[in-house]
GROMACS .gro file of C-alpha atoms in nm:
model
  301
    1UNK     CA    1   6.739   8.403  16.345
    2UNK     CA    2   6.888   8.397  16.688
    3UNK     CA    3   7.093   8.693  16.570
    4UNK     CA    4   6.766   8.907  16.542
    5UNK     CA    5   6.614   8.825  16.801
    6UNK     CA    6   6.925   8.892  16.997
    7UNK     CA    7   7.069   9.260  16.876
    8UNK     CA    8   6.762   9.516  17.009
    9UNK     CA    9   6.887   9.282  17.321
   10UNK     CA   10   7.218   9.408  17.274
   11UNK     CA   11   7.129   9.750  17.144
   12UNK     CA   12   6.950   9.862  17.452
   13UNK     CA   13   7.179   9.792  17.693
   14UNK     CA   14   7.405  10.071  17.576
   15UNK     CA   15   7.075  10.294  17.624
   16UNK     CA   16   7.014  10.158  17.961
   17UNK     CA   17   7.310  10.217  18.113
   18UNK     CA   18   7.333  10.560  17.928
   19UNK     CA   19   6.955  10.590  18.044
   20UNK     CA   20   7.057  10.489  18.446
   21UNK     CA   21   7.391  10.734  18.403
   22UNK     CA   22   7.194  11.043  18.307
   23UNK     CA   23   6.935  11.004  18.585
   24UNK     CA   24   7.211  10.927  18.849
   25UNK     CA   25   7.448  11.259  18.750
   26UNK     CA   26   7.089  11.411  18.808
   27UNK     CA   27   7.042  11.240  19.130
   28UNK     CA   28   7.349  11.265  19.276
   29UNK     CA   29   7.351  11.667  19.203
   30UNK     CA   30   7.282  11.810  19.495
   31UNK     CA   31   7.668  11.728  19.621
   32UNK     CA   32   7.785  11.885  19.373
   33UNK     CA   33   7.632  12.200  19.489
   34UNK     CA   34   7.667  12.132  19.879
   35UNK     CA   35   8.066  12.072  19.767
   36UNK     CA   36   8.062  12.474  19.614
   37UNK     CA   37   7.854  12.614  19.894
   38UNK     CA   38   8.086  12.434  20.110
   39UNK     CA   39   8.400  12.631  19.960
   40UNK     CA   40   8.213  12.964  19.974
   41UNK     CA   41   8.051  13.008  19.626
   42UNK     CA   42   7.698  13.163  19.669
   43UNK     CA   43   7.384  12.998  19.427
   44UNK     CA   44   7.393  13.294  19.239
   45UNK     CA   45   7.781  13.220  19.103
   46UNK     CA   46   7.656  12.923  19.093
   47UNK     CA   47   7.406  12.993  18.853
   48UNK     CA   48   7.609  13.206  18.631
   49UNK     CA   49   7.871  12.996  18.609
   50UNK     CA   50   7.657  12.696  18.509
   51UNK     CA   51   7.488  12.932  18.207
   52UNK     CA   52   7.831  13.012  18.128
   53UNK     CA   53   8.036  12.677  18.071
   54UNK     CA   54   7.738  12.483  17.955
   55UNK     CA   55   7.728  12.673  17.609
   56UNK     CA   56   8.021  12.559  17.536
   57UNK     CA   57   8.001  12.244  17.586
   58UNK     CA   58   7.615  12.302  17.426
   59UNK     CA   59   7.803  12.435  17.135
   60UNK     CA   60   8.054  12.077  17.130
   61UNK     CA   61   7.776  11.857  17.142
   62UNK     CA   62   7.656  12.070  16.820
   63UNK     CA   63   7.949  11.926  16.657
   64UNK     CA   64   7.980  11.636  16.712
   65UNK     CA   65   7.595  11.600  16.582
   66UNK     CA   66   7.740  11.834  16.267
   67UNK     CA   67   7.385  12.071  16.312
   68UNK     CA   68   7.563  12.377  16.250
   69UNK     CA   69   7.359  12.411  15.935
   70UNK     CA   70   7.056  12.361  16.208
   71UNK     CA   71   7.176  12.646  16.399
   72UNK     CA   72   7.197  12.866  16.113
   73UNK     CA   73   6.879  12.768  15.966
   74UNK     CA   74   6.669  12.858  16.350
   75UNK     CA   75   6.848  13.160  16.339
   76UNK     CA   76   6.661  13.285  16.065
   77UNK     CA   77   6.376  13.191  16.205
   78UNK     CA   78   6.183  13.458  16.451
   79UNK     CA   79   5.873  13.272  16.597
   80UNK     CA   80   6.099  12.951  16.682
   81UNK     CA   81   6.407  13.189  16.863
   82UNK     CA   82   6.112  13.334  17.024
   83UNK     CA   83   6.007  12.983  17.148
   84UNK     CA   84   6.358  12.850  17.325
   85UNK     CA   85   6.328  13.181  17.441
   86UNK     CA   86   6.025  13.129  17.618
   87UNK     CA   87   6.161  12.752  17.720
   88UNK     CA   88   6.493  12.932  17.796
   89UNK     CA   89   6.302  13.137  18.137
   90UNK     CA   90   6.128  12.802  18.205
   91UNK     CA   91   6.488  12.595  18.270
   92UNK     CA   92   6.684  12.937  18.399
   93UNK     CA   93   6.342  12.945  18.700
   94UNK     CA   94   6.376  12.561  18.700
   95UNK     CA   95   6.772  12.579  18.768
   96UNK     CA   96   6.757  12.909  18.982
   97UNK     CA   97   6.466  12.694  19.221
   98UNK     CA   98   6.659  12.384  19.248
   99UNK     CA   99   7.018  12.578  19.321
  100UNK     CA  100   6.823  12.796  19.600
  101UNK     CA  101   6.626  12.518  19.772
  102UNK     CA  102   6.942  12.262  19.821
  103UNK     CA  103   7.126  12.515  19.926
  104UNK     CA  104   6.915  12.628  20.192
  105UNK     CA  105   6.817  12.260  20.310
  106UNK     CA  106   6.534  12.198  20.062
  107UNK     CA  107   6.637  11.889  19.913
  108UNK     CA  108   6.377  11.679  20.010
  109UNK     CA  109   6.117  11.921  19.886
  110UNK     CA  110   6.296  11.943  19.612
  111UNK     CA  111   6.238  11.552  19.500
  112UNK     CA  112   5.904  11.611  19.565
  113UNK     CA  113   5.885  11.837  19.245
  114UNK     CA  114   6.071  11.600  19.015
  115UNK     CA  115   5.851  11.259  19.097
  116UNK     CA  116   5.492  11.494  19.054
  117UNK     CA  117   5.631  11.660  18.721
  118UNK     CA  118   5.557  11.364  18.500
  119UNK     CA  119   5.251  11.345  18.676
  120UNK     CA  120   5.205  11.716  18.560
  121UNK     CA  121   5.289  11.674  18.218
  122UNK     CA  122   5.083  11.384  18.168
  123UNK     CA  123   4.761  11.644  18.292
  124UNK     CA  124   4.877  11.916  18.103
  125UNK     CA  125   4.906  11.709  17.795
  126UNK     CA  126   4.497  11.621  17.826
  127UNK     CA  127   4.459  12.011  17.918
  128UNK     CA  128   4.660  12.177  17.633
  129UNK     CA  129   4.709  11.862  17.361
  130UNK     CA  130   4.452  11.686  17.399
  131UNK     CA  131   4.597  11.310  17.444
  132UNK     CA  132   4.467  11.079  17.594
  133UNK     CA  133   4.507  11.039  17.946
  134UNK     CA  134   4.453  10.677  18.098
  135UNK     CA  135   4.255  10.499  18.369
  136UNK     CA  136   4.571  10.462  18.522
  137UNK     CA  137   4.687  10.823  18.490
  138UNK     CA  138   4.413  10.979  18.683
  139UNK     CA  139   4.432  10.789  18.959
  140UNK     CA  140   4.835  10.878  18.976
  141UNK     CA  141   4.708  11.203  18.954
  142UNK     CA  142   4.449  11.159  19.275
  143UNK     CA  143   4.768  10.993  19.462
  144UNK     CA  144   5.032  11.308  19.384
  145UNK     CA  145   4.710  11.511  19.466
  146UNK     CA  146   4.698  11.385  19.781
  147UNK     CA  147   5.052  11.369  19.878
  148UNK     CA  148   5.056  11.764  19.794
  149UNK     CA  149   4.822  11.843  19.997
  150UNK     CA  150   4.943  11.629  20.311
  151UNK     CA  151   5.260  11.777  20.288
  152UNK     CA  152   5.157  12.120  20.321
  153UNK     CA  153   4.961  12.059  20.610
  154UNK     CA  154   5.313  11.892  20.739
  155UNK     CA  155   5.506  12.218  20.596
  156UNK     CA  156   5.205  12.437  20.740
  157UNK     CA  157   5.250  12.605  20.330
  158UNK     CA  158   5.209  12.470  20.008
  159UNK     CA  159   5.499  12.312  19.920
  160UNK     CA  160   5.574  12.623  19.640
  161UNK     CA  161   5.994  12.439  19.618
  162UNK     CA  162   5.799  12.184  19.485
  163UNK     CA  163   5.551  12.274  19.273
  164UNK     CA  164   5.756  12.572  19.112
  165UNK     CA  165   6.064  12.292  19.005
  166UNK     CA  166   5.742  12.080  18.877
  167UNK     CA  167   5.581  12.381  18.685
  168UNK     CA  168   5.900  12.522  18.497
  169UNK     CA  169   6.004  12.214  18.402
  170UNK     CA  170   5.705  12.113  18.235
  171UNK     CA  171   5.601  12.412  18.090
  172UNK     CA  172   5.935  12.400  17.979
  173UNK     CA  173   5.899  12.063  17.867
  174UNK     CA  174   5.566  12.211  17.671
  175UNK     CA  175   5.761  12.495  17.518
  176UNK     CA  176   5.995  12.263  17.391
  177UNK     CA  177   5.731  12.053  17.209
  178UNK     CA  178   5.651  12.308  16.962
  179UNK     CA  179   5.965  12.422  16.870
  180UNK     CA  180   6.114  12.265  16.557
  181UNK     CA  181   6.461  12.191  16.612
  182UNK     CA  182   6.632  11.877  16.763
  183UNK     CA  183   6.697  11.872  17.137
  184UNK     CA  184   7.105  11.960  17.063
  185UNK     CA  185   7.015  12.262  16.835
  186UNK     CA  186   6.803  12.391  17.128
  187UNK     CA  187   6.997  12.327  17.405
  188UNK     CA  188   7.288  12.520  17.247
  189UNK     CA  189   7.069  12.832  17.199
  190UNK     CA  190   6.879  12.788  17.537
  191UNK     CA  191   7.264  12.834  17.660
  192UNK     CA  192   7.338  13.117  17.403
  193UNK     CA  193   7.077  13.345  17.554
  194UNK     CA  194   7.209  13.308  17.867
  195UNK     CA  195   7.553  13.295  17.855
  196UNK     CA  196   7.609  13.684  17.866
  197UNK     CA  197   7.417  13.745  18.140
  198UNK     CA  198   7.600  13.505  18.298
  199UNK     CA  199   7.946  13.578  18.190
  200UNK     CA  200   7.860  13.976  18.329
  201UNK     CA  201   7.826  13.871  18.638
  202UNK     CA  202   8.098  13.683  18.678
  203UNK     CA  203   8.312  13.916  18.553
  204UNK     CA  204   8.159  14.158  18.824
  205UNK     CA  205   8.191  13.949  19.065
  206UNK     CA  206   8.546  13.897  19.007
  207UNK     CA  207   8.606  14.251  18.971
  208UNK     CA  208   8.470  14.322  19.287
  209UNK     CA  209   8.602  14.044  19.490
  210UNK     CA  210   8.356  13.857  19.541
  211UNK     CA  211   8.390  13.619  19.307
  212UNK     CA  212   8.604  13.264  19.393
  213UNK     CA  213   8.720  13.194  18.994
  214UNK     CA  214   9.090  13.122  18.982
  215UNK     CA  215   9.080  13.086  19.417
  216UNK     CA  216   9.188  12.758  19.458
  217UNK     CA  217   9.206  12.473  19.229
  218UNK     CA  218   8.919  12.289  19.408
  219UNK     CA  219   8.661  12.571  19.375
  220UNK     CA  220   8.788  12.705  19.062
  221UNK     CA  221   8.801  12.319  18.891
  222UNK     CA  222   8.458  12.278  19.045
  223UNK     CA  223   8.296  12.584  18.923
  224UNK     CA  224   8.394  12.510  18.577
  225UNK     CA  225   8.271  12.157  18.593
  226UNK     CA  226   7.906  12.332  18.569
  227UNK     CA  227   7.906  12.284  18.191
  228UNK     CA  228   7.938  11.922  18.199
  229UNK     CA  229   7.720  11.854  18.471
  230UNK     CA  230   7.430  12.071  18.300
  231UNK     CA  231   7.510  11.971  17.962
  232UNK     CA  232   7.636  11.526  17.967
  233UNK     CA  233   7.321  11.445  18.165
  234UNK     CA  234   7.085  11.613  17.923
  235UNK     CA  235   7.308  11.474  17.582
  236UNK     CA  236   7.279  11.069  17.788
  237UNK     CA  237   6.903  11.182  17.798
  238UNK     CA  238   6.857  11.221  17.497
  239UNK     CA  239   7.037  10.957  17.314
  240UNK     CA  240   6.875  10.698  17.560
  241UNK     CA  241   6.541  10.828  17.499
  242UNK     CA  242   6.499  10.761  17.143
  243UNK     CA  243   6.599  10.349  17.190
  244UNK     CA  244   6.447  10.283  17.525
  245UNK     CA  245   6.078  10.137  17.505
  246UNK     CA  246   5.804  10.410  17.743
  247UNK     CA  247   5.810  10.211  18.026
  248UNK     CA  248   6.188  10.144  18.097
  249UNK     CA  249   6.205  10.582  18.073
  250UNK     CA  250   5.912  10.550  18.327
  251UNK     CA  251   6.063  10.345  18.551
  252UNK     CA  252   6.405  10.484  18.527
  253UNK     CA  253   6.320  10.872  18.502
  254UNK     CA  254   6.228  10.818  18.895
  255UNK     CA  255   6.563  10.721  18.938
  256UNK     CA  256   6.727  11.086  18.989
  257UNK     CA  257   6.431  11.211  19.288
  258UNK     CA  258   6.477  10.852  19.463
  259UNK     CA  259   6.851  10.976  19.495
  260UNK     CA  260   6.788  11.324  19.587
  261UNK     CA  261   6.501  11.177  19.845
  262UNK     CA  262   6.755  10.981  19.971
  263UNK     CA  263   7.072  11.238  20.004
  264UNK     CA  264   6.780  11.539  20.196
  265UNK     CA  265   6.776  11.222  20.452
  266UNK     CA  266   7.139  11.167  20.447
  267UNK     CA  267   7.183  11.587  20.540
  268UNK     CA  268   7.006  11.553  20.840
  269UNK     CA  269   6.662  11.742  20.730
  270UNK     CA  270   6.342  11.720  20.857
  271UNK     CA  271   6.188  11.442  20.791
  272UNK     CA  272   5.847  11.360  21.008
  273UNK     CA  273   5.605  11.108  20.987
  274UNK     CA  274   5.345  11.338  20.874
  275UNK     CA  275   5.577  11.421  20.570
  276UNK     CA  276   5.641  11.043  20.501
  277UNK     CA  277   5.293  10.971  20.438
  278UNK     CA  278   5.262  11.219  20.167
  279UNK     CA  279   5.520  11.067  20.029
  280UNK     CA  280   5.329  10.774  20.058
  281UNK     CA  281   5.074  10.875  19.849
  282UNK     CA  282   5.349  11.038  19.611
  283UNK     CA  283   5.513  10.694  19.562
  284UNK     CA  284   5.197  10.507  19.511
  285UNK     CA  285   5.135  10.747  19.212
  286UNK     CA  286   5.476  10.688  19.081
  287UNK     CA  287   5.372  10.349  19.081
  288UNK     CA  288   5.054  10.372  18.894
  289UNK     CA  289   5.193  10.610  18.652
  290UNK     CA  290   5.510  10.360  18.602
  291UNK     CA  291   5.270  10.098  18.582
  292UNK     CA  292   5.005  10.251  18.344
  293UNK     CA  293   5.370  10.322  18.086
  294UNK     CA  294   5.464   9.955  18.095
  295UNK     CA  295   5.085   9.849  18.034
  296UNK     CA  296   5.094  10.145  17.728
  297UNK     CA  297   5.399   9.959  17.586
  298UNK     CA  298   5.264   9.577  17.630
  299UNK     CA  299   5.024   9.652  17.455
  300UNK     CA  300   5.206   9.785  17.166
  301UNK     CA  301   5.491   9.495  17.141
   0.00000   0.00000   0.00000
């Protein structure tokens, strides 16, 4: 009896480690882009290398998972390929907004986007898929809406970066929800769509002397690191999410924006009392959302 009780706990420990590792890697990603920027790489060069190196690592995941047959099957399904093309556009938009935001000194605003993304996903689920929204969910979205409104006043304009990041990732989640393919297979095809344009731009930069690849071990290594920096957190997420309860995922997913927020403050970005107040409402929404996820998991136990 004790073995059966302890085994789930033993199995969940690596899943928690993987989940924390995944969100911690995402949380510290601004440091990576800052290092590249300090070495002279532009945002478009970073994005191009991210698309180019990611396809190699995503392909490696497909081989490890032995999903080559599924890739071949998807390649014979025009509708699935079309949906993955749309999801590719959404994730590329997300990557582009994020990299430019970080390099322009808007890490705090970017973190706001990833705080409100789960709440936007919940609202989209209710509107598009008729998923039931709990009382806690409605309250959480209300808090987030107030936070965004205060942030708008503090900035003097809509938090475009925050809303853009949340909206593109929400669109990505909606599209991938309708794709009949495993995470690794879908990710590989998305990366394959982006690899050729990425390679073309990298070759253009290198041929015109504007590229930084090969111009020093540090910048070359960091540019090549774009592949694992993109794919490894996604792999850790996919592995841990299948093994963790909803409440745990609900809490862990806020590690990344919290680390990003702290990095933004450490970078010296403007953080006025009014912006602080907006985050108070966002964090109230996050806490309400996490409590609702925990309560649902308890009800299913």
